[in-house]
mmCIF file of C-alpha atoms in Angstrom:
data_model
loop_
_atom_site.group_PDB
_atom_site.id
_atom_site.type_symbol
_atom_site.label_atom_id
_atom_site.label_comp_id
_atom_site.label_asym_id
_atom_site.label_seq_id
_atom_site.Cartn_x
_atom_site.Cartn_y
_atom_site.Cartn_z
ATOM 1 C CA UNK A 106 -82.013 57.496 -102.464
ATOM 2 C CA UNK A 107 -81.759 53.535 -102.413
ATOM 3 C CA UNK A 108 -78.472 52.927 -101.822
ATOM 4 C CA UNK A 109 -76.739 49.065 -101.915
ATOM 5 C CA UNK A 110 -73.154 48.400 -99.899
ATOM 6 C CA UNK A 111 -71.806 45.252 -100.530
ATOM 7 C CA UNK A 112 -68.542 44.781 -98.226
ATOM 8 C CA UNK A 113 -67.278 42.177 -96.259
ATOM 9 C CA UNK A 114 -65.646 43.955 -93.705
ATOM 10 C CA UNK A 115 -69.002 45.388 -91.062
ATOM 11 C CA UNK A 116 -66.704 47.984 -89.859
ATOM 12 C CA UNK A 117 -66.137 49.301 -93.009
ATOM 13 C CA UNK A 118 -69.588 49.048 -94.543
ATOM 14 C CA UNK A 119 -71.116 50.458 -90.835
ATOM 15 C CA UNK A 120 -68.904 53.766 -91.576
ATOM 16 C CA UNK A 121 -69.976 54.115 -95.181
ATOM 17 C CA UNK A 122 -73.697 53.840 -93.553
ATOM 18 C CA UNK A 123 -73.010 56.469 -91.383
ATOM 19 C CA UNK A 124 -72.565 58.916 -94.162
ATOM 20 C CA UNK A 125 -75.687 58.016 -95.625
ATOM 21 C CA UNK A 126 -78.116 59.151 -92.719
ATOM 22 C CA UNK A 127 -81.687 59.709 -94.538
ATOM 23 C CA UNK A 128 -81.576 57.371 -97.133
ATOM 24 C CA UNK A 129 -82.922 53.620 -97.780
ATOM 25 C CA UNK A 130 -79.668 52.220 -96.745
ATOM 26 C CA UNK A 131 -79.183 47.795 -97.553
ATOM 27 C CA UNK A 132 -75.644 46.501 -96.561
ATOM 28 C CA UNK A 133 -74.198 42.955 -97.916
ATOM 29 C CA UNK A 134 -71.570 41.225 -96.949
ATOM 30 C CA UNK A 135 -71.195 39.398 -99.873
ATOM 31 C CA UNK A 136 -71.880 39.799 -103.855
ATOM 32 C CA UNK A 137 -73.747 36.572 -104.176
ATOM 33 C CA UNK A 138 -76.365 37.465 -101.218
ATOM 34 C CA UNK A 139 -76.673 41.299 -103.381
ATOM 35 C CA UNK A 140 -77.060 39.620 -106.504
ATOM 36 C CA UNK A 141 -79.508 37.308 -104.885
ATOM 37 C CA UNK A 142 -81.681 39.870 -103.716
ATOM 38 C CA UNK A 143 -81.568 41.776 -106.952
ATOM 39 C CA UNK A 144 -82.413 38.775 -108.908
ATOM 40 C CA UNK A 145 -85.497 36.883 -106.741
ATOM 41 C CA UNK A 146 -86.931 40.093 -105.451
ATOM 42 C CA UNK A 147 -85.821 42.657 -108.802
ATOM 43 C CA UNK A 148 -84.818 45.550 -106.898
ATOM 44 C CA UNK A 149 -83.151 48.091 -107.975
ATOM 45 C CA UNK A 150 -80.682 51.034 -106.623
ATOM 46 C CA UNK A 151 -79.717 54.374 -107.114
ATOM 47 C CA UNK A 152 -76.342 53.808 -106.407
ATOM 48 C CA UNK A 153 -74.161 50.649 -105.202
ATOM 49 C CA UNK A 154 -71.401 51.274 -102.771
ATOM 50 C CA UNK A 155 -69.090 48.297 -103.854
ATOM 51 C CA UNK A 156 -65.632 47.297 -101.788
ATOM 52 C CA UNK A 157 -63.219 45.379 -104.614
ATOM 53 C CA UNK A 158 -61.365 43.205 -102.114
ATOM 54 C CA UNK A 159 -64.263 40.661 -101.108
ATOM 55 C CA UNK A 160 -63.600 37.558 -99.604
ATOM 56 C CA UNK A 161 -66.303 35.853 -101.892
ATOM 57 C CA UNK A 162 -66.666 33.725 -104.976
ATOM 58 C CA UNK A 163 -66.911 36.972 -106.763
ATOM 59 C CA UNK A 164 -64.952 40.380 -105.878
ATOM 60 C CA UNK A 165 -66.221 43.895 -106.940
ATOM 61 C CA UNK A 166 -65.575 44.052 -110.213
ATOM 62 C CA UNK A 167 -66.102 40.678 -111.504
ATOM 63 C CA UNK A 168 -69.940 41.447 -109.294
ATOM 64 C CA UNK A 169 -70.114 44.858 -111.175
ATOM 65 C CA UNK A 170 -70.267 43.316 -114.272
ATOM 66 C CA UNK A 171 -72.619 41.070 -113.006
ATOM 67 C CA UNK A 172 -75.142 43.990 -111.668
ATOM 68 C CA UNK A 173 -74.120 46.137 -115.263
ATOM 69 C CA UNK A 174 -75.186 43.045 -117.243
ATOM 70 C CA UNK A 175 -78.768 42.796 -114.844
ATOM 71 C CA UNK A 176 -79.219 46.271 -115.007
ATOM 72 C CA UNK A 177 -77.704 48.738 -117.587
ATOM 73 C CA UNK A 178 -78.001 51.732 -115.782
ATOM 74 C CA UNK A 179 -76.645 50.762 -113.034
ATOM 75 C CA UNK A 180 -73.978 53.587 -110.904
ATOM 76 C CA UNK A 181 -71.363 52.213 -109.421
ATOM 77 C CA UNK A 182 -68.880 53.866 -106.728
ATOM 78 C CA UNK A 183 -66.082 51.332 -105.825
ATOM 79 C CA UNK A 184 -64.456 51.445 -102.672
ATOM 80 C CA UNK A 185 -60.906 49.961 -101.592
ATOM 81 C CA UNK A 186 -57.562 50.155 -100.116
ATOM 82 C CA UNK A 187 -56.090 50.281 -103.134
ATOM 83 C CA UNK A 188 -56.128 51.973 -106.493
ATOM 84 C CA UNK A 189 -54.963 49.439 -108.196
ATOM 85 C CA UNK A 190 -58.277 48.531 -109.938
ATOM 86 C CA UNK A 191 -58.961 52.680 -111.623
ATOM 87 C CA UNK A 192 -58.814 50.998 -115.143
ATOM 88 C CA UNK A 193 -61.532 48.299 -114.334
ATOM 89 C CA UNK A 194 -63.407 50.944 -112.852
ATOM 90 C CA UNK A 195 -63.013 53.262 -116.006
ATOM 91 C CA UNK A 196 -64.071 50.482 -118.287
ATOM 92 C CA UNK A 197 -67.513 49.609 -116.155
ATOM 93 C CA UNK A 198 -68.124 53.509 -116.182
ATOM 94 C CA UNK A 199 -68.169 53.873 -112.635
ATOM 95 C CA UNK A 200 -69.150 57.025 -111.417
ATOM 96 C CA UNK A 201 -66.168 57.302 -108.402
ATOM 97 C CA UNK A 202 -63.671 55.161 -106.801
ATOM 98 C CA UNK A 203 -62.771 56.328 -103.507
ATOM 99 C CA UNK A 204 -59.755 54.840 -101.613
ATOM 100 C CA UNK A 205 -60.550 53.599 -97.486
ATOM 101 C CA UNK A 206 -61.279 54.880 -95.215
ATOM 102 C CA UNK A 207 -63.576 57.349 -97.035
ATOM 103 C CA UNK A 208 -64.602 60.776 -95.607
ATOM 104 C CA UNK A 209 -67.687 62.298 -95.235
ATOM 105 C CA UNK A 210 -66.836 65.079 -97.679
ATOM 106 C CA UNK A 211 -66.285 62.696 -100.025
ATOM 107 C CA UNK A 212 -69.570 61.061 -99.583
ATOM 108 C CA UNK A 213 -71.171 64.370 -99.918
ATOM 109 C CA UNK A 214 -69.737 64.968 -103.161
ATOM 110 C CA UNK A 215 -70.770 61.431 -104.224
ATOM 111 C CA UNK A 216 -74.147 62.128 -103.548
ATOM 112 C CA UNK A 217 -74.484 65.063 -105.152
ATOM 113 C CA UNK A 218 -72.786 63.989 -107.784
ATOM 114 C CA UNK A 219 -75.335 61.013 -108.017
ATOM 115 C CA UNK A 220 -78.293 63.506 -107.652
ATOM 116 C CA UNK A 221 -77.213 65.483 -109.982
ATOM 117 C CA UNK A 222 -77.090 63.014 -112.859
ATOM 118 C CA UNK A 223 -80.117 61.713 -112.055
ATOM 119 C CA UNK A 224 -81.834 65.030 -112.279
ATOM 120 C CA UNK A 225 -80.098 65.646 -115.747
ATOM 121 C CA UNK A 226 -81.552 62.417 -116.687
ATOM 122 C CA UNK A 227 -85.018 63.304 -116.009
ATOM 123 C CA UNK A 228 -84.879 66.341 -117.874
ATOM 124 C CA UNK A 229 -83.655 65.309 -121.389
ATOM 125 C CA UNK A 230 -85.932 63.772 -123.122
ATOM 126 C CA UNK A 231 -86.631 63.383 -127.122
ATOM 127 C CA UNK A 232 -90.180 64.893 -127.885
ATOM 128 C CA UNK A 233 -91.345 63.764 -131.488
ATOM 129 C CA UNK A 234 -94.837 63.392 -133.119
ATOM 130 C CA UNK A 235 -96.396 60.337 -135.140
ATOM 131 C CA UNK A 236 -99.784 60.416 -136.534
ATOM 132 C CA UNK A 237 -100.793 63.611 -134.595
ATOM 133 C CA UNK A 238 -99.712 62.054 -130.980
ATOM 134 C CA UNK A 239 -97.264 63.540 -129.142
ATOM 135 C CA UNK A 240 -94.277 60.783 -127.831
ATOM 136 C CA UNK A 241 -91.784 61.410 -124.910
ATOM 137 C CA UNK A 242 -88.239 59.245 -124.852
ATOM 138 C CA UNK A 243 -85.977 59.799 -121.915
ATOM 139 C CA UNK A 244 -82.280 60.135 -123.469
ATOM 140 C CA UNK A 245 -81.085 57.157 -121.587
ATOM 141 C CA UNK A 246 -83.546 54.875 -122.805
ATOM 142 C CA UNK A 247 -82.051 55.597 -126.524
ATOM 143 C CA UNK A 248 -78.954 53.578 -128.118
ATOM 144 C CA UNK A 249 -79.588 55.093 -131.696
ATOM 145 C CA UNK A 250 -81.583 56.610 -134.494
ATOM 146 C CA UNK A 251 -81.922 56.162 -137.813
ATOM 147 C CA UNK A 252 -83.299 57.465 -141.035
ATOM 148 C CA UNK A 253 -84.684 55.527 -144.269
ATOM 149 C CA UNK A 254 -87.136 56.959 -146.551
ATOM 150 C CA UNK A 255 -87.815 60.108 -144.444
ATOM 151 C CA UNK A 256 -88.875 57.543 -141.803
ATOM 152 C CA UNK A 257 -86.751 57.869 -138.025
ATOM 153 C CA UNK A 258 -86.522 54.912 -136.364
ATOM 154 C CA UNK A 259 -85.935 55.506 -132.712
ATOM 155 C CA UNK A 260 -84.305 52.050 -131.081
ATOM 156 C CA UNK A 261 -84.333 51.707 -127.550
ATOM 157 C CA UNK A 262 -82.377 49.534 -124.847
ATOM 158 C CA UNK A 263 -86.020 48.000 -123.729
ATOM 159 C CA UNK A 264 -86.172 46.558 -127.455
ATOM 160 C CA UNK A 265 -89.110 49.582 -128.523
ATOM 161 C CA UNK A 266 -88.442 50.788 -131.501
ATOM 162 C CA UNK A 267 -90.740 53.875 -132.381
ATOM 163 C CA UNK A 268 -91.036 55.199 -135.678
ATOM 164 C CA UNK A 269 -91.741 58.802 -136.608
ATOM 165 C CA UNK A 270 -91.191 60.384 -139.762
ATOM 166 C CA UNK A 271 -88.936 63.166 -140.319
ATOM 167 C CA UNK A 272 -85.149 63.948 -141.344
ATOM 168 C CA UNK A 273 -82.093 63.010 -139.241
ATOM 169 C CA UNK A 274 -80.676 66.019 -139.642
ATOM 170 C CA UNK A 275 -83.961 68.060 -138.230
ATOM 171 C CA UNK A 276 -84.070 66.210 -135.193
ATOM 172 C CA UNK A 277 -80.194 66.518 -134.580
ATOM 173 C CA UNK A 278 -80.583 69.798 -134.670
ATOM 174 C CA UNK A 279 -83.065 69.328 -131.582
ATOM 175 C CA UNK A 280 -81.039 66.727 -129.615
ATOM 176 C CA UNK A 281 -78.211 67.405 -127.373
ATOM 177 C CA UNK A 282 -74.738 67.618 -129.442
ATOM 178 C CA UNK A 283 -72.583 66.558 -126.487
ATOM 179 C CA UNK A 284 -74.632 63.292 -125.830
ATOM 180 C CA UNK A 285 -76.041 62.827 -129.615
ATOM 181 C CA UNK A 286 -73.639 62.330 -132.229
ATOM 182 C CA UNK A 287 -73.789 61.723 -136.289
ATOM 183 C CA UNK A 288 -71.644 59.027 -137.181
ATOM 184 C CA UNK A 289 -72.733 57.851 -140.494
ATOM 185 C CA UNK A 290 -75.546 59.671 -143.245
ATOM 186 C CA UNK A 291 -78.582 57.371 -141.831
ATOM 187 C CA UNK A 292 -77.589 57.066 -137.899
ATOM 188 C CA UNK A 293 -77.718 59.006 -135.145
ATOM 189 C CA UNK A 294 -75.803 57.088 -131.728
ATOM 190 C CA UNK A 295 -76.275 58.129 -128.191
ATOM 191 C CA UNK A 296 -72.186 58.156 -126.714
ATOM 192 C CA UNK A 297 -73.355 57.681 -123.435
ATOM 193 C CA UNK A 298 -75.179 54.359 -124.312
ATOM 194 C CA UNK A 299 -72.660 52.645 -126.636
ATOM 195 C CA UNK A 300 -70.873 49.631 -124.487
ATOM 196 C CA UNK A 301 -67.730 50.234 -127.046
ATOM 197 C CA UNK A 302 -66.607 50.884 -130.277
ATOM 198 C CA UNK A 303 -64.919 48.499 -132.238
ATOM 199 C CA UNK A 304 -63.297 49.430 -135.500
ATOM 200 C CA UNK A 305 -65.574 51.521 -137.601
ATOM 201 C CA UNK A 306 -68.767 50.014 -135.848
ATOM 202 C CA UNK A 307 -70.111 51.376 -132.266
ATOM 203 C CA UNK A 308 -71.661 47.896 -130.075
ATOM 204 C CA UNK A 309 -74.495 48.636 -127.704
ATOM 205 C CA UNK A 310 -76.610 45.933 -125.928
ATOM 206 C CA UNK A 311 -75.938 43.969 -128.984
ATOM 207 C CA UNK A 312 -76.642 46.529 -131.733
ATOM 208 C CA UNK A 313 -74.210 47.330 -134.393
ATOM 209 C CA UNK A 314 -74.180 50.717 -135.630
ATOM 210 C CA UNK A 315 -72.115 51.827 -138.893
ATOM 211 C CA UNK A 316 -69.407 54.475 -138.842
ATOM 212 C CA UNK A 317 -68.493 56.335 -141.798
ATOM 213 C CA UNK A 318 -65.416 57.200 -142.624
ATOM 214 C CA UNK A 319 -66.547 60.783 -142.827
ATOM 215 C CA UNK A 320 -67.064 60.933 -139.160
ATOM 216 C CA UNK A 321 -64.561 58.205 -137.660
ATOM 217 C CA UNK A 322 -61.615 60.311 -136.318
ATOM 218 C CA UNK A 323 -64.707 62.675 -134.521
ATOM 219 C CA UNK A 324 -66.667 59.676 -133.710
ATOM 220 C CA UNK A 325 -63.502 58.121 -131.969
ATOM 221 C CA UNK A 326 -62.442 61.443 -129.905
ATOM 222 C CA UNK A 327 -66.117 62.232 -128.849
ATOM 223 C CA UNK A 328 -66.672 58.901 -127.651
ATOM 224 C CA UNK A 329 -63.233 59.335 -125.394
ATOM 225 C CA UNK A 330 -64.440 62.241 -124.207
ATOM 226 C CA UNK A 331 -67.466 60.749 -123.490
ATOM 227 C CA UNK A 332 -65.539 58.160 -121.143
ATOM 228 C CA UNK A 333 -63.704 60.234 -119.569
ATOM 229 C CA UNK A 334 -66.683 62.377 -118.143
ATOM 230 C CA UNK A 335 -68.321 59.462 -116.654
ATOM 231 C CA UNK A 336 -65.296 58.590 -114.511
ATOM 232 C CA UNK A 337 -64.053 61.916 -113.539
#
């Protein structure tokens, strides 16, 4: 696993690397030398380690929404002496926020927990068929789908949008309910994609996606539920 610490204490981010024995380990003591290398060289991690106190231009959350903005699916675990920050962490969907100094149990359960979503990933995927050829879309790829003239429009975070034809409620019926949800007769919205919701309209990566008023109160309470997995 790649794994990024950005702190600007080297005690601190030392002992975080000393739970992390076997993996491709980069420490930072600052967010503008982290976004730097993300930027010129695009890498990419499987998880950033990110202290909130830094004595930079830029502290851990104001550099998480940097990295979130760079790259989308971005996990975050934030790390500090205080707990002060949980609903900034909620609202970037960080994955944990562990308070100093951090055990190795906790690390442990970190990483799994990191594995584990990343294996879950891999696995769901949206099989469909156009013209006789078999397509493959990994759920996380997908903000939304949606139906006109028996035709599916599949819309992706990349900017693809693949077409199939076919009803919406047919390939519901084949996607996963908890991540999938209806929200209006002709869309289809993946919860775990959508940045917010706003009124009766769900906003991802500059999308707007309708919701009836058929399915508002549901939309509303799935898409808290939603939140609240991420973060606990």
């Amino acid at each position: 696993m790649k794994i990024a610490i950005c702190d600007d204490c080297r005690e601190d981010a030392l002992r975080l690397s000393g739970f992390l024995k076997g993996h491709d380990i980069r420490i930072y003591p600052s967010s503008a030398q982290l976004l730097a290398d993300i930027q010129q060289n695009q890498l990419r991690f499987d998880l950033y380690l990110l202290d909130i106190f830094i004595e930079d231009d830029m502290d851990g959350i104001e550099l998480a929404r940097c990295l979130r903005e760079w790259d989308a699916q971005a996990v975050f675990c934030f790390v500090s002496t205080s707990d002060a920050f949980y609903r900034e962490a909620y609202d970037l969907y960080a994955i944990q926020y562990l308070i100093k100094p951090v055990r190795q149990p906790q690390m442990q359960e970190l990483l799994e927990r990191v594995a584990q979503r990343a294996a879950k990933e891999r696995e769901q995927v949206l099989t469909f068929k156009q013209r006789g050829q078999a397509g493959r879309i990994p759920y996380r790829e997908i903000l939304y789908i949606s139906s006109r003239e028996h035709t599916l429009s599949i819309v992706c975070r990349n900017g693809v949008v693949q077409e199939c034809k076919g009803k919406l409620d047919e390939l519901g019926k084949k996607l996963d309910g908890r991540i999938f949800f209806r929200c209006h007769q002709s869309f289809l919205v993946n919860l775990c994609q959508m940045d917010r919701m706003e009124g009766n309209e769900f906003v991802a990566d500059g999308h707007r996606i309708p919701v009836s008023r058929r399915y508002y109160s549901q939309a509303k309470l799935r898409y808290q539920e939603i939140l609240f997995e991420e973060v606990d």
